[in-house]
Amino acid sequence: MPHCFAIGFSIAVILGNSIKLRAAITEPAPADSDSHGSQVCPMCCQGPAGTPGIPGLPGNQGQYGLAGAKGDVGVKGEKGEIGAIGAVGNPGPKGDDGMGLPGKVGPRGPPGLVGAIGEAGVKGSKGEPGETPDDSSHRVAFTVTRRSLSDTSTSHDTRFPFEQAETLLPGTSFDLETGTFSCNVPGTYVFMFSVCKYASSSLYVHLMKNDDPVVSGRSTDSISYEQVSGSAVLVLQRGDSVYLTMRGEALSYSSHHYTSFSGFLIYAQ
């Protein structure tokens, strides 16, 4: 609406100015004029200039023109010449000795020449037949007993002595006085002991290998004449020793062996 009003107002102003201009041109001539009823010639006489009209509104944007034709492809220039090689520089100082990587394995060399075959040696004479090994060294066994009425000890380190060997195979080393078996054949052994407790006292018995206890038995009841026993399987090396120690009071008779110690080899090394 504001645009329509402005356009209408502009047209009205222009028409008004045009009417005023036309009235000025056609105005009657003065009475003293020589010509009867003559009018002012519009071609010879020009009236005063009218007031400039209001500038018109800007027109709409024109349409875009057509795209121009694509230009020709330019000519590729020629490749330039290679420049001159520069002068060789002076060698730099020698670097420190570095840790280099191992080199590649070289090719395998050709096989060596086959040596000459030597003369055959003289065959030796047949040896004498060897001796048959003595299997008795692998037969180790013992059983020892006591004949005294009783034995008393107040220390756990007291060795239990024996007085009689019921079984002692050849090659078996047993010291009755100290009650010690000494190993001459390495292997696996079984050991057993049975000791009778005297009266109402307490009794402790320990099976020892070298200086270490292996198994132990005890009786602290007030009942008289109980058996204290134990057994073990031991792997022995040459020079090992096995024996019993006791603390308390043990009983034995000359004809009844209530106290005994046994051992034998089951597997030789």
PDB file of C-alpha atoms in Angstrom:
ATOM      1  CA  MET A   1       0.000   0.000   0.000  1.00  0.00           C
ATOM      2  CA  PRO A   2       2.718   2.642   0.750  1.00  0.00           C
ATOM      3  CA  HIS A   3       4.163   2.016  -2.739  1.00  0.00           C
ATOM      4  CA  CYS A   4       0.790   2.456  -4.494  1.00  0.00           C
ATOM      5  CA  PHE A   5       0.099   5.712  -2.656  1.00  0.00           C
ATOM      6  CA  ALA A   6       3.513   7.114  -3.600  1.00  0.00           C
ATOM      7  CA  ILE A   7       3.027   6.192  -7.261  1.00  0.00           C
ATOM      8  CA  GLY A   8      -0.460   7.799  -7.370  1.00  0.00           C
ATOM      9  CA  PHE A   9       0.773  10.950  -5.706  1.00  0.00           C
ATOM     10  CA  SER A  10       3.630  11.255  -8.230  1.00  0.00           C
ATOM     11  CA  ILE A  11       1.259  10.888 -11.201  1.00  0.00           C
ATOM     12  CA  ALA A  12      -1.069  13.604  -9.791  1.00  0.00           C
ATOM     13  CA  VAL A  13       1.789  16.092  -9.372  1.00  0.00           C
ATOM     14  CA  ILE A  14       2.995  15.482 -12.943  1.00  0.00           C
ATOM     15  CA  LEU A  15      -0.494  15.989 -14.431  1.00  0.00           C
ATOM     16  CA  GLY A  16      -0.961  19.236 -12.483  1.00  0.00           C
ATOM     17  CA  ASN A  17       2.309  20.655 -13.780  1.00  0.00           C
ATOM     18  CA  SER A  18       1.386  19.664 -17.327  1.00  0.00           C
ATOM     19  CA  ILE A  19      -1.969  21.524 -17.169  1.00  0.00           C
ATOM     20  CA  LYS A  20      -0.277  24.677 -15.846  1.00  0.00           C
ATOM     21  CA  LEU A  21       2.255  24.586 -18.658  1.00  0.00           C
ATOM     22  CA  ARG A  22      -0.351  24.105 -21.328  1.00  0.00           C
ATOM     23  CA  ALA A  23      -2.470  27.074 -19.964  1.00  0.00           C
ATOM     24  CA  ALA A  24       0.569  29.337 -20.076  1.00  0.00           C
ATOM     25  CA  ILE A  25       1.234  28.493 -23.729  1.00  0.00           C
ATOM     26  CA  THR A  26      -2.359  29.028 -24.932  1.00  0.00           C
ATOM     27  CA  GLU A  27      -2.935  32.258 -23.007  1.00  0.00           C
ATOM     28  CA  PRO A  28      -4.653  35.010 -25.336  1.00  0.00           C
ATOM     29  CA  ALA A  29      -2.501  37.726 -26.919  1.00  0.00           C
ATOM     30  CA  PRO A  30      -2.766  41.330 -25.798  1.00  0.00           C
ATOM     31  CA  ALA A  31      -5.380  43.695 -27.356  1.00  0.00           C
ATOM     32  CA  ASP A  32      -2.900  45.936 -29.157  1.00  0.00           C
ATOM     33  CA  SER A  33      -1.588  43.133 -31.189  1.00  0.00           C
ATOM     34  CA  ASP A  34      -1.596  43.446 -34.985  1.00  0.00           C
ATOM     35  CA  SER A  35      -2.830  39.978 -35.557  1.00  0.00           C
ATOM     36  CA  HIS A  36      -6.496  39.286 -34.992  1.00  0.00           C
ATOM     37  CA  GLY A  37      -7.143  36.359 -32.803  1.00  0.00           C
ATOM     38  CA  SER A  38      -3.531  35.132 -33.011  1.00  0.00           C
ATOM     39  CA  GLN A  39      -2.096  32.775 -30.417  1.00  0.00           C
ATOM     40  CA  VAL A  40       1.385  32.216 -29.132  1.00  0.00           C
ATOM     41  CA  CYS A  41       3.231  29.760 -31.340  1.00  0.00           C
ATOM     42  CA  PRO A  42       4.381  26.817 -29.370  1.00  0.00           C
ATOM     43  CA  MET A  43       7.281  26.213 -31.774  1.00  0.00           C
ATOM     44  CA  CYS A  44       8.684  29.790 -31.531  1.00  0.00           C
ATOM     45  CA  CYS A  45       8.078  30.720 -27.986  1.00  0.00           C
ATOM     46  CA  GLN A  46       9.017  28.630 -24.912  1.00  0.00           C
ATOM     47  CA  GLY A  47       7.545  29.119 -21.506  1.00  0.00           C
ATOM     48  CA  PRO A  48       9.327  28.750 -18.193  1.00  0.00           C
ATOM     49  CA  ALA A  49      10.675  25.310 -17.226  1.00  0.00           C
ATOM     50  CA  GLY A  50       8.443  23.236 -15.048  1.00  0.00           C
ATOM     51  CA  THR A  51       9.317  21.785 -11.681  1.00  0.00           C
ATOM     52  CA  PRO A  52      11.305  18.486 -11.989  1.00  0.00           C
ATOM     53  CA  GLY A  53       9.206  15.462 -11.304  1.00  0.00           C
ATOM     54  CA  ILE A  54       9.825  12.979  -8.567  1.00  0.00           C
ATOM     55  CA  PRO A  55      12.372  10.303  -9.593  1.00  0.00           C
ATOM     56  CA  GLY A  56      10.764   7.035 -10.523  1.00  0.00           C
ATOM     57  CA  LEU A  57      11.211   3.859  -8.553  1.00  0.00           C
ATOM     58  CA  PRO A  58      14.174   1.600  -9.470  1.00  0.00           C
ATOM     59  CA  GLY A  59      13.301  -1.041 -12.002  1.00  0.00           C
ATOM     60  CA  ASN A  60      13.454  -4.799 -11.457  1.00  0.00           C
ATOM     61  CA  GLN A  61      16.779  -6.646 -11.755  1.00  0.00           C
ATOM     62  CA  GLY A  62      17.397  -7.812 -15.282  1.00  0.00           C
ATOM     63  CA  GLN A  63      17.910 -11.463 -16.210  1.00  0.00           C
ATOM     64  CA  TYR A  64      21.346 -13.011 -16.264  1.00  0.00           C
ATOM     65  CA  GLY A  65      23.004 -13.123 -19.652  1.00  0.00           C
ATOM     66  CA  LEU A  66      24.004 -16.323 -21.450  1.00  0.00           C
ATOM     67  CA  ALA A  67      27.321 -17.952 -20.508  1.00  0.00           C
ATOM     68  CA  GLY A  68      30.201 -17.131 -22.808  1.00  0.00           C
ATOM     69  CA  ALA A  69      31.920 -19.729 -24.992  1.00  0.00           C
ATOM     70  CA  LYS A  70      34.728 -21.792 -23.423  1.00  0.00           C
ATOM     71  CA  GLY A  71      38.168 -20.563 -24.358  1.00  0.00           C
ATOM     72  CA  ASP A  72      40.761 -22.651 -26.169  1.00  0.00           C
ATOM     73  CA  VAL A  73      43.184 -24.782 -24.166  1.00  0.00           C
ATOM     74  CA  GLY A  74      46.536 -23.094 -23.760  1.00  0.00           C
ATOM     75  CA  VAL A  75      49.713 -24.573 -25.227  1.00  0.00           C
ATOM     76  CA  LYS A  76      51.868 -26.545 -22.724  1.00  0.00           C
ATOM     77  CA  GLY A  77      55.281 -25.056 -22.244  1.00  0.00           C
ATOM     78  CA  GLU A  78      58.479 -26.964 -22.997  1.00  0.00           C
ATOM     79  CA  LYS A  79      60.429 -28.765 -20.248  1.00  0.00           C
ATOM     80  CA  GLY A  80      63.352 -26.794 -18.952  1.00  0.00           C
ATOM     81  CA  GLU A  81      66.922 -27.994 -19.168  1.00  0.00           C
ATOM     82  CA  ILE A  82      68.612 -29.831 -16.263  1.00  0.00           C
ATOM     83  CA  GLY A  83      70.869 -27.626 -14.244  1.00  0.00           C
ATOM     84  CA  ALA A  84      74.585 -28.182 -13.933  1.00  0.00           C
ATOM     85  CA  ILE A  85      75.829 -30.585 -11.203  1.00  0.00           C
ATOM     86  CA  GLY A  86      77.293 -28.830  -8.220  1.00  0.00           C
ATOM     87  CA  ALA A  87      80.839 -29.327  -7.038  1.00  0.00           C
ATOM     88  CA  VAL A  88      81.598 -32.271  -4.693  1.00  0.00           C
ATOM     89  CA  GLY A  89      82.005 -31.193  -1.078  1.00  0.00           C
ATOM     90  CA  ASN A  90      84.953 -32.089   1.139  1.00  0.00           C
ATOM     91  CA  PRO A  91      84.602 -35.346   3.192  1.00  0.00           C
ATOM     92  CA  GLY A  92      83.480 -34.869   6.801  1.00  0.00           C
ATOM     93  CA  PRO A  93      85.406 -36.080   9.876  1.00  0.00           C
ATOM     94  CA  LYS A  94      85.310 -39.787  10.773  1.00  0.00           C
ATOM     95  CA  GLY A  95      82.583 -40.745  13.238  1.00  0.00           C
ATOM     96  CA  ASP A  96      82.924 -42.824  16.392  1.00  0.00           C
ATOM     97  CA  ASP A  97      83.030 -46.602  16.118  1.00  0.00           C
ATOM     98  CA  GLY A  98      79.397 -47.768  16.338  1.00  0.00           C
ATOM     99  CA  MET A  99      77.864 -51.107  17.229  1.00  0.00           C
ATOM    100  CA  GLY A 100      77.121 -52.629  13.867  1.00  0.00           C
ATOM    101  CA  LEU A 101      74.585 -55.388  13.219  1.00  0.00           C
ATOM    102  CA  PRO A 102      75.900 -58.901  12.514  1.00  0.00           C
ATOM    103  CA  GLY A 103      76.596 -59.533   8.869  1.00  0.00           C
ATOM    104  CA  LYS A 104      74.814 -62.057   6.707  1.00  0.00           C
ATOM    105  CA  VAL A 105      75.908 -65.680   6.739  1.00  0.00           C
ATOM    106  CA  GLY A 106      78.329 -66.320   3.948  1.00  0.00           C
ATOM    107  CA  PRO A 107      77.839 -69.013   1.336  1.00  0.00           C
ATOM    108  CA  ARG A 108      78.669 -72.569   2.240  1.00  0.00           C
ATOM    109  CA  GLY A 109      82.107 -73.653   1.166  1.00  0.00           C
ATOM    110  CA  PRO A 110      82.763 -76.627  -1.082  1.00  0.00           C
ATOM    111  CA  PRO A 111      83.105 -80.039   0.588  1.00  0.00           C
ATOM    112  CA  GLY A 112      86.595 -81.081   1.565  1.00  0.00           C
ATOM    113  CA  LEU A 113      88.518 -83.839  -0.061  1.00  0.00           C
ATOM    114  CA  VAL A 114      87.995 -87.341   1.227  1.00  0.00           C
ATOM    115  CA  GLY A 115      91.035 -88.532   3.141  1.00  0.00           C
ATOM    116  CA  ALA A 116      92.828 -91.690   2.294  1.00  0.00           C
ATOM    117  CA  ILE A 117      91.603 -94.854   4.000  1.00  0.00           C
ATOM    118  CA  GLY A 118      94.073 -96.076   6.568  1.00  0.00           C
ATOM    119  CA  GLU A 119      95.206 -99.612   6.973  1.00  0.00           C
ATOM    120  CA  ALA A 120      93.055-101.962   9.044  1.00  0.00           C
ATOM    121  CA  GLY A 121      94.262-102.392  12.609  1.00  0.00           C
ATOM    122  CA  VAL A 122      95.239-105.691  14.117  1.00  0.00           C
ATOM    123  CA  LYS A 123      92.342-107.418  15.898  1.00  0.00           C
ATOM    124  CA  GLY A 124      92.959-107.828  19.586  1.00  0.00           C
ATOM    125  CA  SER A 125      92.935-111.165  21.336  1.00  0.00           C
ATOM    126  CA  LYS A 126      89.815-112.352  23.167  1.00  0.00           C
ATOM    127  CA  GLY A 127      89.764-111.391  26.830  1.00  0.00           C
ATOM    128  CA  GLU A 128      89.381-113.758  29.733  1.00  0.00           C
ATOM    129  CA  PRO A 129      85.866-114.338  31.079  1.00  0.00           C
ATOM    130  CA  GLY A 130      84.895-111.907  33.838  1.00  0.00           C
ATOM    131  CA  GLU A 131      83.950-112.863  37.339  1.00  0.00           C
ATOM    132  CA  THR A 132      80.319-113.445  38.197  1.00  0.00           C
ATOM    133  CA  PRO A 133      79.091-110.563  40.373  1.00  0.00           C
ATOM    134  CA  ASP A 134      78.392-111.402  43.962  1.00  0.00           C
ATOM    135  CA  ASP A 135      74.701-110.940  44.590  1.00  0.00           C
ATOM    136  CA  SER A 136      75.249-111.300  48.294  1.00  0.00           C
ATOM    137  CA  SER A 137      76.045-107.561  48.520  1.00  0.00           C
ATOM    138  CA  HIS A 138      72.397-106.941  47.593  1.00  0.00           C
ATOM    139  CA  ARG A 139      71.127-109.181  50.367  1.00  0.00           C
ATOM    140  CA  VAL A 140      70.974-106.976  53.421  1.00  0.00           C
ATOM    141  CA  ALA A 141      68.817-107.872  56.453  1.00  0.00           C
ATOM    142  CA  PHE A 142      69.042-107.972  60.243  1.00  0.00           C
ATOM    143  CA  THR A 143      67.020-108.554  63.399  1.00  0.00           C
ATOM    144  CA  VAL A 144      68.596-107.824  66.799  1.00  0.00           C
ATOM    145  CA  THR A 145      67.231-108.286  70.355  1.00  0.00           C
ATOM    146  CA  ARG A 146      68.026-107.638  74.035  1.00  0.00           C
ATOM    147  CA  ARG A 147      68.443-110.099  76.898  1.00  0.00           C
ATOM    148  CA  SER A 148      68.805-107.729  79.884  1.00  0.00           C
ATOM    149  CA  LEU A 149      65.900-107.373  82.293  1.00  0.00           C
ATOM    150  CA  SER A 150      65.529-103.612  81.798  1.00  0.00           C
ATOM    151  CA  ASP A 151      67.185-100.488  80.438  1.00  0.00           C
ATOM    152  CA  THR A 152      66.652 -96.995  81.850  1.00  0.00           C
ATOM    153  CA  SER A 153      67.353 -93.566  80.294  1.00  0.00           C
ATOM    154  CA  THR A 154      66.522 -89.992  81.278  1.00  0.00           C
ATOM    155  CA  SER A 155      67.444 -88.426  77.892  1.00  0.00           C
ATOM    156  CA  HIS A 156      65.783 -88.721  74.493  1.00  0.00           C
ATOM    157  CA  ASP A 157      69.254 -88.863  72.896  1.00  0.00           C
ATOM    158  CA  THR A 158      70.294 -92.122  74.582  1.00  0.00           C
ATOM    159  CA  ARG A 159      71.036 -94.813  72.001  1.00  0.00           C
ATOM    160  CA  PHE A 160      69.298 -98.117  72.489  1.00  0.00           C
ATOM    161  CA  PRO A 161      71.957-100.919  72.604  1.00  0.00           C
ATOM    162  CA  PHE A 162      71.345-104.553  71.615  1.00  0.00           C
ATOM    163  CA  GLU A 163      73.042-107.767  72.686  1.00  0.00           C
ATOM    164  CA  GLN A 164      72.081-110.506  70.218  1.00  0.00           C
ATOM    165  CA  ALA A 165      71.673-110.770  66.436  1.00  0.00           C
ATOM    166  CA  GLU A 166      68.894-113.134  65.504  1.00  0.00           C
ATOM    167  CA  THR A 167      69.424-112.477  61.748  1.00  0.00           C
ATOM    168  CA  LEU A 168      72.462-110.829  60.178  1.00  0.00           C
ATOM    169  CA  LEU A 169      73.080-111.609  56.475  1.00  0.00           C
ATOM    170  CA  PRO A 170      76.626-111.460  55.074  1.00  0.00           C
ATOM    171  CA  GLY A 171      77.499-107.914  54.043  1.00  0.00           C
ATOM    172  CA  THR A 172      75.156-106.416  56.628  1.00  0.00           C
ATOM    173  CA  SER A 173      76.907-103.956  58.945  1.00  0.00           C
ATOM    174  CA  PHE A 174      75.379-103.656  62.432  1.00  0.00           C
ATOM    175  CA  ASP A 175      77.090-102.546  65.671  1.00  0.00           C
ATOM    176  CA  LEU A 176      75.309-104.227  68.608  1.00  0.00           C
ATOM    177  CA  GLU A 177      76.972-102.056  71.268  1.00  0.00           C
ATOM    178  CA  THR A 178      75.637 -98.787  69.818  1.00  0.00           C
ATOM    179  CA  GLY A 179      72.595-100.393  68.124  1.00  0.00           C
ATOM    180  CA  THR A 180      73.576 -98.761  64.789  1.00  0.00           C
ATOM    181  CA  PHE A 181      73.032-100.085  61.258  1.00  0.00           C
ATOM    182  CA  SER A 182      75.468 -98.684  58.643  1.00  0.00           C
ATOM    183  CA  CYS A 183      74.475 -98.689  54.961  1.00  0.00           C
ATOM    184  CA  ASN A 184      76.962-100.345  52.573  1.00  0.00           C
ATOM    185  CA  VAL A 185      74.492-100.907  49.700  1.00  0.00           C
ATOM    186  CA  PRO A 186      72.539 -97.821  48.547  1.00  0.00           C
ATOM    187  CA  GLY A 187      68.858 -98.480  48.066  1.00  0.00           C
ATOM    188  CA  THR A 188      65.408 -98.576  49.675  1.00  0.00           C
ATOM    189  CA  TYR A 189      65.053-100.197  53.113  1.00  0.00           C
ATOM    190  CA  VAL A 190      62.317-101.116  55.575  1.00  0.00           C
ATOM    191  CA  PHE A 191      62.904-100.709  59.343  1.00  0.00           C
ATOM    192  CA  MET A 192      60.722-101.844  62.291  1.00  0.00           C
ATOM    193  CA  PHE A 193      61.063-101.731  66.076  1.00  0.00           C
ATOM    194  CA  SER A 194      59.054-103.026  69.034  1.00  0.00           C
ATOM    195  CA  VAL A 195      60.003-102.176  72.652  1.00  0.00           C
ATOM    196  CA  CYS A 196      58.155-103.209  75.819  1.00  0.00           C
ATOM    197  CA  LYS A 197      57.542-100.559  78.514  1.00  0.00           C
ATOM    198  CA  TYR A 198      58.483-101.662  82.019  1.00  0.00           C
ATOM    199  CA  ALA A 199      56.053-101.271  84.984  1.00  0.00           C
ATOM    200  CA  SER A 200      54.079 -98.006  85.195  1.00  0.00           C
ATOM    201  CA  SER A 201      56.803 -95.692  83.911  1.00  0.00           C
ATOM    202  CA  SER A 202      56.713 -93.729  80.629  1.00  0.00           C
ATOM    203  CA  LEU A 203      58.638 -94.776  77.520  1.00  0.00           C
ATOM    204  CA  TYR A 204      59.614 -92.871  74.337  1.00  0.00           C
ATOM    205  CA  VAL A 205      61.354 -94.572  71.392  1.00  0.00           C
ATOM    206  CA  HIS A 206      62.670 -92.740  68.251  1.00  0.00           C
ATOM    207  CA  LEU A 207      63.839 -94.239  64.927  1.00  0.00           C
ATOM    208  CA  MET A 208      66.743 -92.043  63.770  1.00  0.00           C
ATOM    209  CA  LYS A 209      68.377 -91.621  60.353  1.00  0.00           C
ATOM    210  CA  ASN A 210      71.804 -90.074  60.876  1.00  0.00           C
ATOM    211  CA  ASP A 211      70.897 -87.319  63.395  1.00  0.00           C
ATOM    212  CA  ASP A 212      67.250 -86.819  62.355  1.00  0.00           C
ATOM    213  CA  PRO A 213      64.186 -88.540  63.899  1.00  0.00           C
ATOM    214  CA  VAL A 214      62.026 -90.365  61.330  1.00  0.00           C
ATOM    215  CA  VAL A 215      59.214 -91.955  63.350  1.00  0.00           C
ATOM    216  CA  SER A 216      58.518 -92.187  67.091  1.00  0.00           C
ATOM    217  CA  GLY A 217      56.383 -94.152  69.547  1.00  0.00           C
ATOM    218  CA  ARG A 218      55.468 -93.555  73.162  1.00  0.00           C
ATOM    219  CA  SER A 219      53.470 -94.893  76.119  1.00  0.00           C
ATOM    220  CA  THR A 220      52.632 -92.752  79.153  1.00  0.00           C
ATOM    221  CA  ASP A 221      49.806 -94.873  80.600  1.00  0.00           C
ATOM    222  CA  SER A 222      49.981 -96.186  84.148  1.00  0.00           C
ATOM    223  CA  ILE A 223      49.365 -99.695  82.783  1.00  0.00           C
ATOM    224  CA  SER A 224      52.428-101.946  82.916  1.00  0.00           C
ATOM    225  CA  TYR A 225      54.038-103.810  80.022  1.00  0.00           C
ATOM    226  CA  GLU A 226      52.755-101.966  76.930  1.00  0.00           C
ATOM    227  CA  GLN A 227      54.459-102.325  73.549  1.00  0.00           C
ATOM    228  CA  VAL A 228      55.820 -99.217  71.807  1.00  0.00           C
ATOM    229  CA  SER A 229      56.397 -99.838  68.072  1.00  0.00           C
ATOM    230  CA  GLY A 230      56.958 -98.112  64.747  1.00  0.00           C
ATOM    231  CA  SER A 231      58.170 -98.684  61.156  1.00  0.00           C
ATOM    232  CA  ALA A 232      59.451 -96.699  58.172  1.00  0.00           C
ATOM    233  CA  VAL A 233      60.650 -97.030  54.556  1.00  0.00           C
ATOM    234  CA  LEU A 234      63.905 -95.145  53.982  1.00  0.00           C
ATOM    235  CA  VAL A 235      66.096 -94.443  50.951  1.00  0.00           C
ATOM    236  CA  LEU A 236      69.711 -94.687  52.071  1.00  0.00           C
ATOM    237  CA  GLN A 237      73.025 -93.765  50.536  1.00  0.00           C
ATOM    238  CA  ARG A 238      76.342 -95.397  51.293  1.00  0.00           C
ATOM    239  CA  GLY A 239      77.499 -94.338  54.768  1.00  0.00           C
ATOM    240  CA  ASP A 240      74.039 -93.467  56.179  1.00  0.00           C
ATOM    241  CA  SER A 241      73.258 -94.832  59.660  1.00  0.00           C
ATOM    242  CA  VAL A 242      69.973 -95.899  61.287  1.00  0.00           C
ATOM    243  CA  TYR A 243      69.487 -96.511  65.044  1.00  0.00           C
ATOM    244  CA  LEU A 244      67.054 -96.195  67.989  1.00  0.00           C
ATOM    245  CA  THR A 245      67.074 -93.750  70.915  1.00  0.00           C
ATOM    246  CA  MET A 246      64.934 -93.979  74.052  1.00  0.00           C
ATOM    247  CA  ARG A 247      63.822 -92.194  77.195  1.00  0.00           C
ATOM    248  CA  GLY A 248      62.223 -94.136  80.028  1.00  0.00           C
ATOM    249  CA  GLU A 249      62.500 -97.808  81.060  1.00  0.00           C
ATOM    250  CA  ALA A 250      62.335-100.801  78.669  1.00  0.00           C
ATOM    251  CA  LEU A 251      61.799-104.467  79.590  1.00  0.00           C
ATOM    252  CA  SER A 252      63.324-107.640  78.137  1.00  0.00           C
ATOM    253  CA  TYR A 253      63.910-111.267  79.249  1.00  0.00           C
ATOM    254  CA  SER A 254      66.660-113.613  78.224  1.00  0.00           C
ATOM    255  CA  SER A 255      64.248-116.153  76.751  1.00  0.00           C
ATOM    256  CA  HIS A 256      61.480-113.769  75.647  1.00  0.00           C
ATOM    257  CA  HIS A 257      62.508-111.052  73.200  1.00  0.00           C
ATOM    258  CA  TYR A 258      60.021-108.267  74.003  1.00  0.00           C
ATOM    259  CA  THR A 259      62.417-105.726  72.524  1.00  0.00           C
ATOM    260  CA  SER A 260      63.651-106.034  68.896  1.00  0.00           C
ATOM    261  CA  PHE A 261      64.912-103.984  65.954  1.00  0.00           C
ATOM    262  CA  SER A 262      64.784-105.205  62.296  1.00  0.00           C
ATOM    263  CA  GLY A 263      65.681-103.900  58.843  1.00  0.00           C
ATOM    264  CA  PHE A 264      66.144-105.211  55.262  1.00  0.00           C
ATOM    265  CA  LEU A 265      66.855-103.997  51.714  1.00  0.00           C
ATOM    266  CA  ILE A 266      63.972-104.154  49.212  1.00  0.00           C
ATOM    267  CA  TYR A 267      65.435-102.258  46.188  1.00  0.00           C
ATOM    268  CA  ALA A 268      69.113-101.682  45.491  1.00  0.00           C
ATOM    269  CA  GLN A 269      70.140 -98.634  43.450  1.00  0.00           C
TER     270      GLN A 269
END
